[in-house]
Short mmCIF file of C-alpha atoms and ligand atoms in Angstrom, two decimals:
data_model
loop_
_atom_site.label_atom_id
_atom_site.label_comp_id
_atom_site.label_asym_id
_atom_site.label_seq_id
_atom_site.Cartn_x
_atom_site.Cartn_y
_atom_site.Cartn_z
CA MET A 1 -13.20 -23.19 25.85
CA THR A 2 -10.68 -21.20 23.78
CA ASP A 3 -11.92 -20.68 20.23
CA ARG A 4 -9.86 -22.77 17.84
CA TYR A 5 -8.76 -21.84 14.33
CA CYS A 6 -6.32 -23.49 11.96
CA VAL A 7 -4.89 -23.55 8.47
CA PHE A 8 -5.58 -26.68 6.44
CA GLY A 9 -3.12 -27.65 3.73
CA ASN A 10 -1.12 -30.56 2.40
CA PRO A 11 1.73 -30.10 2.96
CA VAL A 12 1.30 -27.40 5.60
CA ALA A 13 4.34 -27.59 7.88
CA HIS A 14 5.93 -24.59 6.10
CA SER A 15 2.87 -22.36 6.66
CA LYS A 16 3.45 -18.97 8.24
CA SER A 17 -0.24 -18.58 9.13
CA PRO A 18 0.09 -19.87 12.75
CA ALA A 19 2.82 -17.30 13.48
CA ILE A 20 0.84 -14.51 11.82
CA HIS A 21 -2.48 -15.25 13.59
CA THR A 22 -0.81 -15.83 16.94
CA ALA A 23 0.78 -12.39 16.58
CA PHE A 24 -2.59 -10.85 15.61
CA ALA A 25 -4.24 -12.47 18.63
CA ALA A 26 -1.57 -11.18 21.03
CA GLN A 27 -1.85 -7.70 19.53
CA THR A 28 -5.66 -7.50 19.76
CA GLY A 29 -6.04 -9.36 23.07
CA GLU A 30 -8.13 -12.12 21.47
CA GLU A 31 -7.86 -15.48 23.19
CA ILE A 32 -7.62 -17.94 20.35
CA GLU A 33 -5.60 -20.99 19.45
CA TYR A 34 -4.35 -21.29 15.85
CA THR A 35 -2.56 -24.35 14.50
CA ALA A 36 -1.57 -25.94 11.17
CA ILE A 37 -3.40 -29.15 10.23
CA GLU A 38 -2.35 -31.43 7.39
CA ALA A 39 -5.64 -32.75 5.99
CA PRO A 40 -5.56 -36.03 4.04
CA LEU A 41 -5.70 -35.42 0.29
CA GLU A 42 -8.77 -37.63 -0.10
CA ASP A 43 -10.82 -36.32 2.84
CA PHE A 44 -10.68 -32.58 3.41
CA ALA A 45 -14.36 -32.45 4.43
CA GLY A 46 -13.74 -35.12 7.08
CA ALA A 47 -10.80 -33.17 8.50
CA TRP A 48 -12.97 -30.03 8.73
CA ARG A 49 -15.83 -31.91 10.47
CA HIS A 50 -13.38 -33.42 12.96
CA PHE A 51 -11.92 -29.97 13.65
CA VAL A 52 -15.39 -28.50 14.26
CA ALA A 53 -16.27 -31.37 16.62
CA GLU A 54 -13.19 -30.45 18.65
CA GLY A 55 -14.11 -26.78 19.04
CA GLY A 56 -12.98 -25.34 15.71
CA ARG A 57 -14.69 -22.01 14.87
CA GLY A 58 -13.02 -21.24 11.57
CA ALA A 59 -10.11 -22.01 9.31
CA ASN A 60 -7.83 -20.82 6.59
CA VAL A 61 -7.46 -23.15 3.66
CA THR A 62 -4.44 -23.37 1.41
CA VAL A 63 -3.18 -25.60 -1.42
CA PRO A 64 -4.68 -27.95 -2.54
CA PHE A 65 -8.02 -27.61 -0.71
CA LYS A 66 -9.43 -24.19 -1.64
CA GLU A 67 -11.90 -25.60 -4.19
CA GLU A 68 -13.03 -28.38 -1.85
CA ALA A 69 -13.51 -25.83 0.90
CA PHE A 70 -15.65 -23.80 -1.50
CA ARG A 71 -17.83 -26.85 -2.16
CA LEU A 72 -18.57 -27.59 1.50
CA CYS A 73 -19.79 -24.08 2.31
CA ASP A 74 -23.47 -23.42 2.98
CA THR A 75 -23.15 -19.74 2.06
CA LEU A 76 -20.44 -17.80 0.25
CA SER A 77 -19.29 -14.23 -0.17
CA GLU A 78 -19.69 -12.82 -3.67
CA ARG A 79 -15.91 -12.70 -4.10
CA ALA A 80 -15.57 -16.38 -3.08
CA ARG A 81 -18.36 -17.32 -5.47
CA ARG A 82 -16.50 -15.53 -8.27
CA ALA A 83 -13.20 -17.15 -7.29
CA GLY A 84 -14.71 -20.65 -7.13
CA ALA A 85 -12.52 -21.13 -4.07
CA ALA A 86 -12.54 -20.35 -0.35
CA ASN A 87 -9.48 -19.62 1.77
CA THR A 88 -11.50 -18.68 4.85
CA LEU A 89 -14.18 -20.78 6.57
CA ILE A 90 -16.35 -19.37 9.34
CA LEU A 91 -18.65 -21.52 11.41
CA GLY A 92 -22.02 -19.86 11.91
CA GLY A 93 -20.41 -16.77 10.47
CA ASN A 94 -21.54 -13.62 8.76
CA GLY A 95 -24.88 -13.42 10.52
CA ALA A 96 -25.90 -17.01 9.71
CA SER A 97 -28.76 -17.89 12.00
CA ASP A 98 -27.76 -21.55 12.19
CA ASP A 99 -24.57 -21.96 14.20
CA ALA A 100 -23.66 -25.15 12.31
CA LYS A 101 -23.70 -23.45 8.91
CA VAL A 102 -20.40 -22.80 7.18
CA TYR A 103 -19.74 -19.43 5.54
CA GLY A 104 -16.90 -19.23 3.01
CA ASP A 105 -14.90 -16.24 1.89
CA THR A 106 -11.73 -15.63 -0.05
CA THR A 107 -9.46 -12.92 1.26
CA ASP A 108 -6.53 -13.29 -1.18
CA GLY A 109 -7.70 -10.57 -3.56
CA VAL A 110 -8.47 -8.00 -0.89
CA GLY A 111 -5.09 -8.89 0.63
CA LEU A 112 -3.39 -8.12 -2.68
CA VAL A 113 -5.27 -4.85 -3.13
CA ARG A 114 -4.43 -3.69 0.42
CA ASP A 115 -0.78 -4.58 -0.06
CA LEU A 116 -0.67 -2.66 -3.34
CA ARG A 117 -2.20 0.33 -1.54
CA ARG A 118 0.45 0.04 1.17
CA HIS A 119 3.08 0.21 -1.59
CA GLY A 120 1.42 3.39 -2.89
CA VAL A 121 0.08 1.79 -6.08
CA THR A 122 -3.05 3.43 -7.49
CA LEU A 123 -5.21 0.92 -9.34
CA ALA A 124 -7.89 3.34 -10.49
CA GLY A 125 -7.14 4.26 -14.09
CA ALA A 126 -4.03 2.05 -14.25
CA ARG A 127 -3.08 -0.26 -17.11
CA VAL A 128 -2.64 -3.64 -15.45
CA LEU A 129 -1.17 -6.91 -16.74
CA VAL A 130 -1.76 -10.13 -14.80
CA LEU A 131 0.37 -13.16 -15.72
CA GLY A 132 -1.22 -16.58 -15.23
CA ALA A 133 -4.77 -17.92 -15.34
CA GLY A 134 -4.86 -20.51 -12.55
CA GLY A 135 -6.60 -20.51 -9.20
CA ALA A 136 -4.31 -17.85 -7.73
CA VAL A 137 -5.28 -15.37 -10.45
CA ARG A 138 -8.99 -16.22 -10.45
CA GLY A 139 -8.98 -15.48 -6.72
CA VAL A 140 -7.82 -11.87 -7.11
CA LEU A 141 -9.63 -10.58 -10.21
CA GLU A 142 -12.85 -9.39 -8.57
CA PRO A 143 -11.14 -7.11 -6.00
CA LEU A 144 -8.67 -5.85 -8.63
CA LEU A 145 -11.48 -4.92 -11.04
CA ALA A 146 -13.44 -3.30 -8.21
CA GLU A 147 -10.65 -0.68 -7.99
CA GLY A 148 -11.42 0.49 -11.54
CA PRO A 149 -8.24 -0.05 -13.58
CA ALA A 150 -8.32 1.47 -17.11
CA SER A 151 -7.59 -1.99 -18.49
CA LEU A 152 -6.68 -5.43 -17.18
CA LEU A 153 -5.02 -7.96 -19.50
CA VAL A 154 -4.71 -11.56 -18.32
CA ALA A 155 -1.89 -13.33 -20.20
CA ASN A 156 -1.17 -17.01 -19.86
CA ARG A 157 0.98 -19.77 -21.37
CA THR A 158 -2.27 -21.51 -22.34
CA ALA A 159 -4.03 -18.63 -24.09
CA GLU A 160 -7.55 -20.13 -24.07
CA LYS A 161 -7.51 -20.36 -20.26
CA ALA A 162 -6.84 -16.62 -20.02
CA ALA A 163 -9.53 -15.84 -22.57
CA ARG A 164 -12.09 -17.95 -20.66
CA LEU A 165 -11.11 -16.39 -17.35
CA ALA A 166 -11.47 -12.88 -18.76
CA ALA A 167 -14.89 -13.79 -20.15
CA ASP A 168 -16.00 -14.91 -16.67
CA PHE A 169 -15.22 -11.45 -15.25
CA ARG A 170 -16.14 -9.22 -18.19
CA ASP A 171 -19.25 -7.90 -16.46
CA LEU A 172 -17.02 -6.36 -13.76
CA GLY A 173 -14.73 -4.20 -15.88
CA GLU A 174 -12.36 -3.69 -18.77
CA ILE A 175 -10.75 -7.15 -18.85
CA THR A 176 -9.30 -9.17 -21.77
CA GLY A 177 -7.29 -12.40 -21.94
CA GLY A 178 -4.83 -14.09 -24.26
CA GLY A 179 -1.40 -15.66 -24.70
CA PHE A 180 1.95 -14.04 -23.90
CA ASP A 181 2.24 -13.09 -27.56
CA ALA A 182 -0.78 -10.79 -27.06
CA VAL A 183 1.09 -8.72 -24.47
CA ALA A 184 1.65 -5.19 -25.76
CA GLY A 185 2.61 -2.69 -23.07
CA PRO A 186 3.51 -0.59 -21.46
CA PHE A 187 1.77 -1.29 -18.15
CA ASP A 188 1.68 0.62 -14.88
CA LEU A 189 1.42 -2.59 -12.89
CA VAL A 190 2.40 -6.17 -13.78
CA ILE A 191 1.36 -8.91 -11.37
CA ASN A 192 2.94 -12.35 -11.69
CA GLY A 193 0.36 -14.93 -10.60
CA THR A 194 1.93 -17.89 -12.42
CA SER A 195 3.71 -20.61 -10.52
CA ALA A 196 6.68 -20.20 -12.92
CA SER A 197 8.73 -18.58 -10.13
CA LEU A 198 8.67 -21.88 -8.23
CA SER A 199 10.72 -23.53 -10.97
CA GLY A 200 12.80 -20.40 -11.59
CA ASP A 201 11.13 -19.87 -14.97
CA LEU A 202 10.20 -16.57 -16.53
CA PRO A 203 7.26 -16.14 -18.90
CA PRO A 204 8.41 -14.81 -22.29
CA LEU A 205 7.77 -11.05 -22.06
CA PRO A 206 8.77 -8.06 -24.15
CA ASP A 207 11.49 -5.75 -22.80
CA ASP A 208 9.34 -2.61 -23.02
CA LEU A 209 6.73 -3.92 -20.58
CA PHE A 210 6.78 -1.11 -18.01
CA THR A 211 5.81 2.56 -17.91
CA ALA A 212 8.15 4.92 -16.04
CA GLY A 213 7.46 4.36 -12.33
CA ALA A 214 5.71 1.03 -12.92
CA THR A 215 5.41 -1.63 -10.24
CA ALA A 216 6.17 -5.33 -10.67
CA TYR A 217 4.40 -7.55 -8.13
CA ASP A 218 5.08 -11.25 -7.64
CA MET A 219 2.49 -13.15 -5.59
CA MET A 220 5.35 -15.45 -4.55
CA TYR A 221 7.95 -14.48 -1.97
CA GLY A 222 11.17 -15.83 -0.57
CA ALA A 223 14.44 -14.82 1.05
CA GLU A 224 15.68 -13.78 -2.42
CA PRO A 225 13.77 -11.85 -5.13
CA THR A 226 12.06 -14.12 -7.68
CA VAL A 227 13.37 -14.43 -11.25
CA PHE A 228 10.45 -12.27 -12.39
CA LEU A 229 11.28 -9.48 -9.94
CA ARG A 230 14.97 -9.53 -10.86
CA TRP A 231 14.01 -9.32 -14.54
CA ALA A 232 11.59 -6.44 -13.81
CA VAL A 233 14.14 -4.42 -11.82
CA GLU A 234 16.58 -4.65 -14.75
CA ARG A 235 13.86 -3.04 -16.87
CA GLY A 236 13.22 -0.17 -14.47
CA ALA A 237 10.21 -1.41 -12.47
CA ARG A 238 9.82 -1.21 -8.72
CA PRO A 239 9.71 -4.74 -7.22
CA CYS A 240 7.21 -6.00 -4.61
CA ASP A 241 6.92 -9.61 -3.49
CA GLY A 242 3.85 -11.39 -2.08
CA LEU A 243 4.78 -11.42 1.62
CA GLY A 244 2.60 -8.36 2.28
CA MET A 245 -0.32 -10.01 0.49
CA LEU A 246 0.06 -13.05 2.75
CA VAL A 247 -0.14 -10.90 5.88
CA GLU A 248 -3.02 -8.76 4.56
CA GLN A 249 -5.15 -11.76 3.54
CA ALA A 250 -4.56 -13.18 7.01
CA ALA A 251 -5.64 -9.90 8.60
CA GLU A 252 -8.87 -9.93 6.61
CA SER A 253 -9.58 -13.54 7.71
CA PHE A 254 -8.87 -12.56 11.31
CA PHE A 255 -11.29 -9.65 10.96
CA GLN A 256 -13.98 -11.98 9.59
CA TRP A 257 -13.61 -14.27 12.60
CA ARG A 258 -13.03 -11.79 15.44
CA SER A 259 -14.35 -8.41 14.16
CA LYS A 260 -11.00 -6.86 15.03
CA ARG A 261 -8.58 -5.47 12.48
CA PRO A 262 -4.96 -6.12 13.44
CA ASP A 263 -2.08 -3.77 12.63
CA THR A 264 -0.25 -5.66 9.87
CA ALA A 265 2.93 -3.54 9.75
CA PRO A 266 4.80 -5.01 12.75
CA VAL A 267 3.78 -8.56 11.82
CA LEU A 268 5.02 -8.07 8.26
CA ALA A 269 8.29 -6.57 9.51
CA ALA A 270 8.90 -9.54 11.82
CA LEU A 271 8.15 -12.01 9.03
CA ARG A 272 10.46 -10.19 6.64
CA HIS A 273 13.19 -10.31 9.26
CA SER A 274 12.67 -14.05 9.82
CA LEU A 275 12.98 -14.71 6.07
CA GLY A 276 16.55 -13.50 6.44
P1 ATR B 1 -2.31 -21.74 -8.83
O1 ATR B 1 -3.37 -22.23 -7.91
O2 ATR B 1 -1.00 -21.40 -8.16
O3 ATR B 1 -2.77 -20.62 -9.70
P2 ATR B 1 -2.56 -23.46 -11.09
O4 ATR B 1 -4.03 -23.33 -11.06
O5 ATR B 1 -1.93 -24.79 -11.37
O6 ATR B 1 -1.91 -22.98 -9.73
O7 ATR B 1 -1.99 -22.40 -12.16
C1 ATR B 1 -0.63 -22.24 -12.42
C2 ATR B 1 -0.45 -21.08 -13.38
O8 ATR B 1 0.97 -20.86 -13.62
C3 ATR B 1 -1.06 -21.32 -14.75
O9 ATR B 1 -1.47 -20.09 -15.28
C4 ATR B 1 0.13 -21.89 -15.54
O10 ATR B 1 0.01 -21.75 -16.94
P3 ATR B 1 -0.85 -22.84 -17.80
O11 ATR B 1 -2.30 -22.51 -17.57
O12 ATR B 1 -0.45 -22.62 -19.20
O13 ATR B 1 -0.48 -24.19 -17.27
C5 ATR B 1 1.23 -21.03 -15.01
N1 ATR B 1 2.57 -21.61 -15.15
C6 ATR B 1 3.08 -22.65 -14.47
N2 ATR B 1 4.36 -22.89 -14.84
C7 ATR B 1 4.67 -21.96 -15.79
C8 ATR B 1 5.84 -21.66 -16.56
N3 ATR B 1 6.96 -22.38 -16.42
N4 ATR B 1 5.78 -20.64 -17.45
C9 ATR B 1 4.65 -19.90 -17.59
N5 ATR B 1 3.50 -20.13 -16.88
C10 ATR B 1 3.51 -21.15 -16.00
#
């Protein structure tokens, strides 16, 4: 039987993951089937069990199920444990002796770090600002800190959330947290991990936020640059959106399942083209 994989979400019809993984499979010669499944809001675990009963070997998990996915795992990667969320489920994975055991990982952060590398951004020694303190940001802090930035400031509308988040990761590096009023640049890299872009909002930020040659990264993407990226370009920063992160996190999930690392460049180019 063909190994089955899927992305669980609600809603999920918009997901680009089936196109990405189908392209990875064709490229690497892996015979897999990958679909999008809308799990009911009140029964993610049931949807996963049903999928496994029908031949499912692993899954990606997107909004709003990443925390529930985390809770159903038997074992977790260190980065998933830190994130408190899983975006990748592997049945009997990662050397688990029991084939029915579920291993959970989160590949968002490594996806972000790889995409930054692709853009030529050096994290080691950099002054980094991360905007937002929700699940999206929690999921990327461990891999960001592992690269050894000189400093990492988490700034959020609700200051206490950023301070708590920073405290949770303080053992991993030079990280602090606070409100937007605590932001004093300049920074070599500013990553927008708030959902403000969705509503076209911009966090209140000082004009002198960027060093010369700084990069502005928005975890969101779309056919048009986000409000944050437009604002950043006007202040001299180089803009990058989150489409590359999406493809890189998918590639890492694919590697976890199939032990093959796809070439992300052509898949990203095709996606970019399809965004218009
Ligand atoms: P996600 O999983 O996408 O991170 P989340 O956990 O709901 O979603 O977090 C959303 C983040 O975007 C939070 O940091 C939120 O700030 P608060 O903690 O103060 O709520 C931030 N956010 C959402 N809308 C925003 C806006 N209009 N301006 C600034 N920050 C915003």
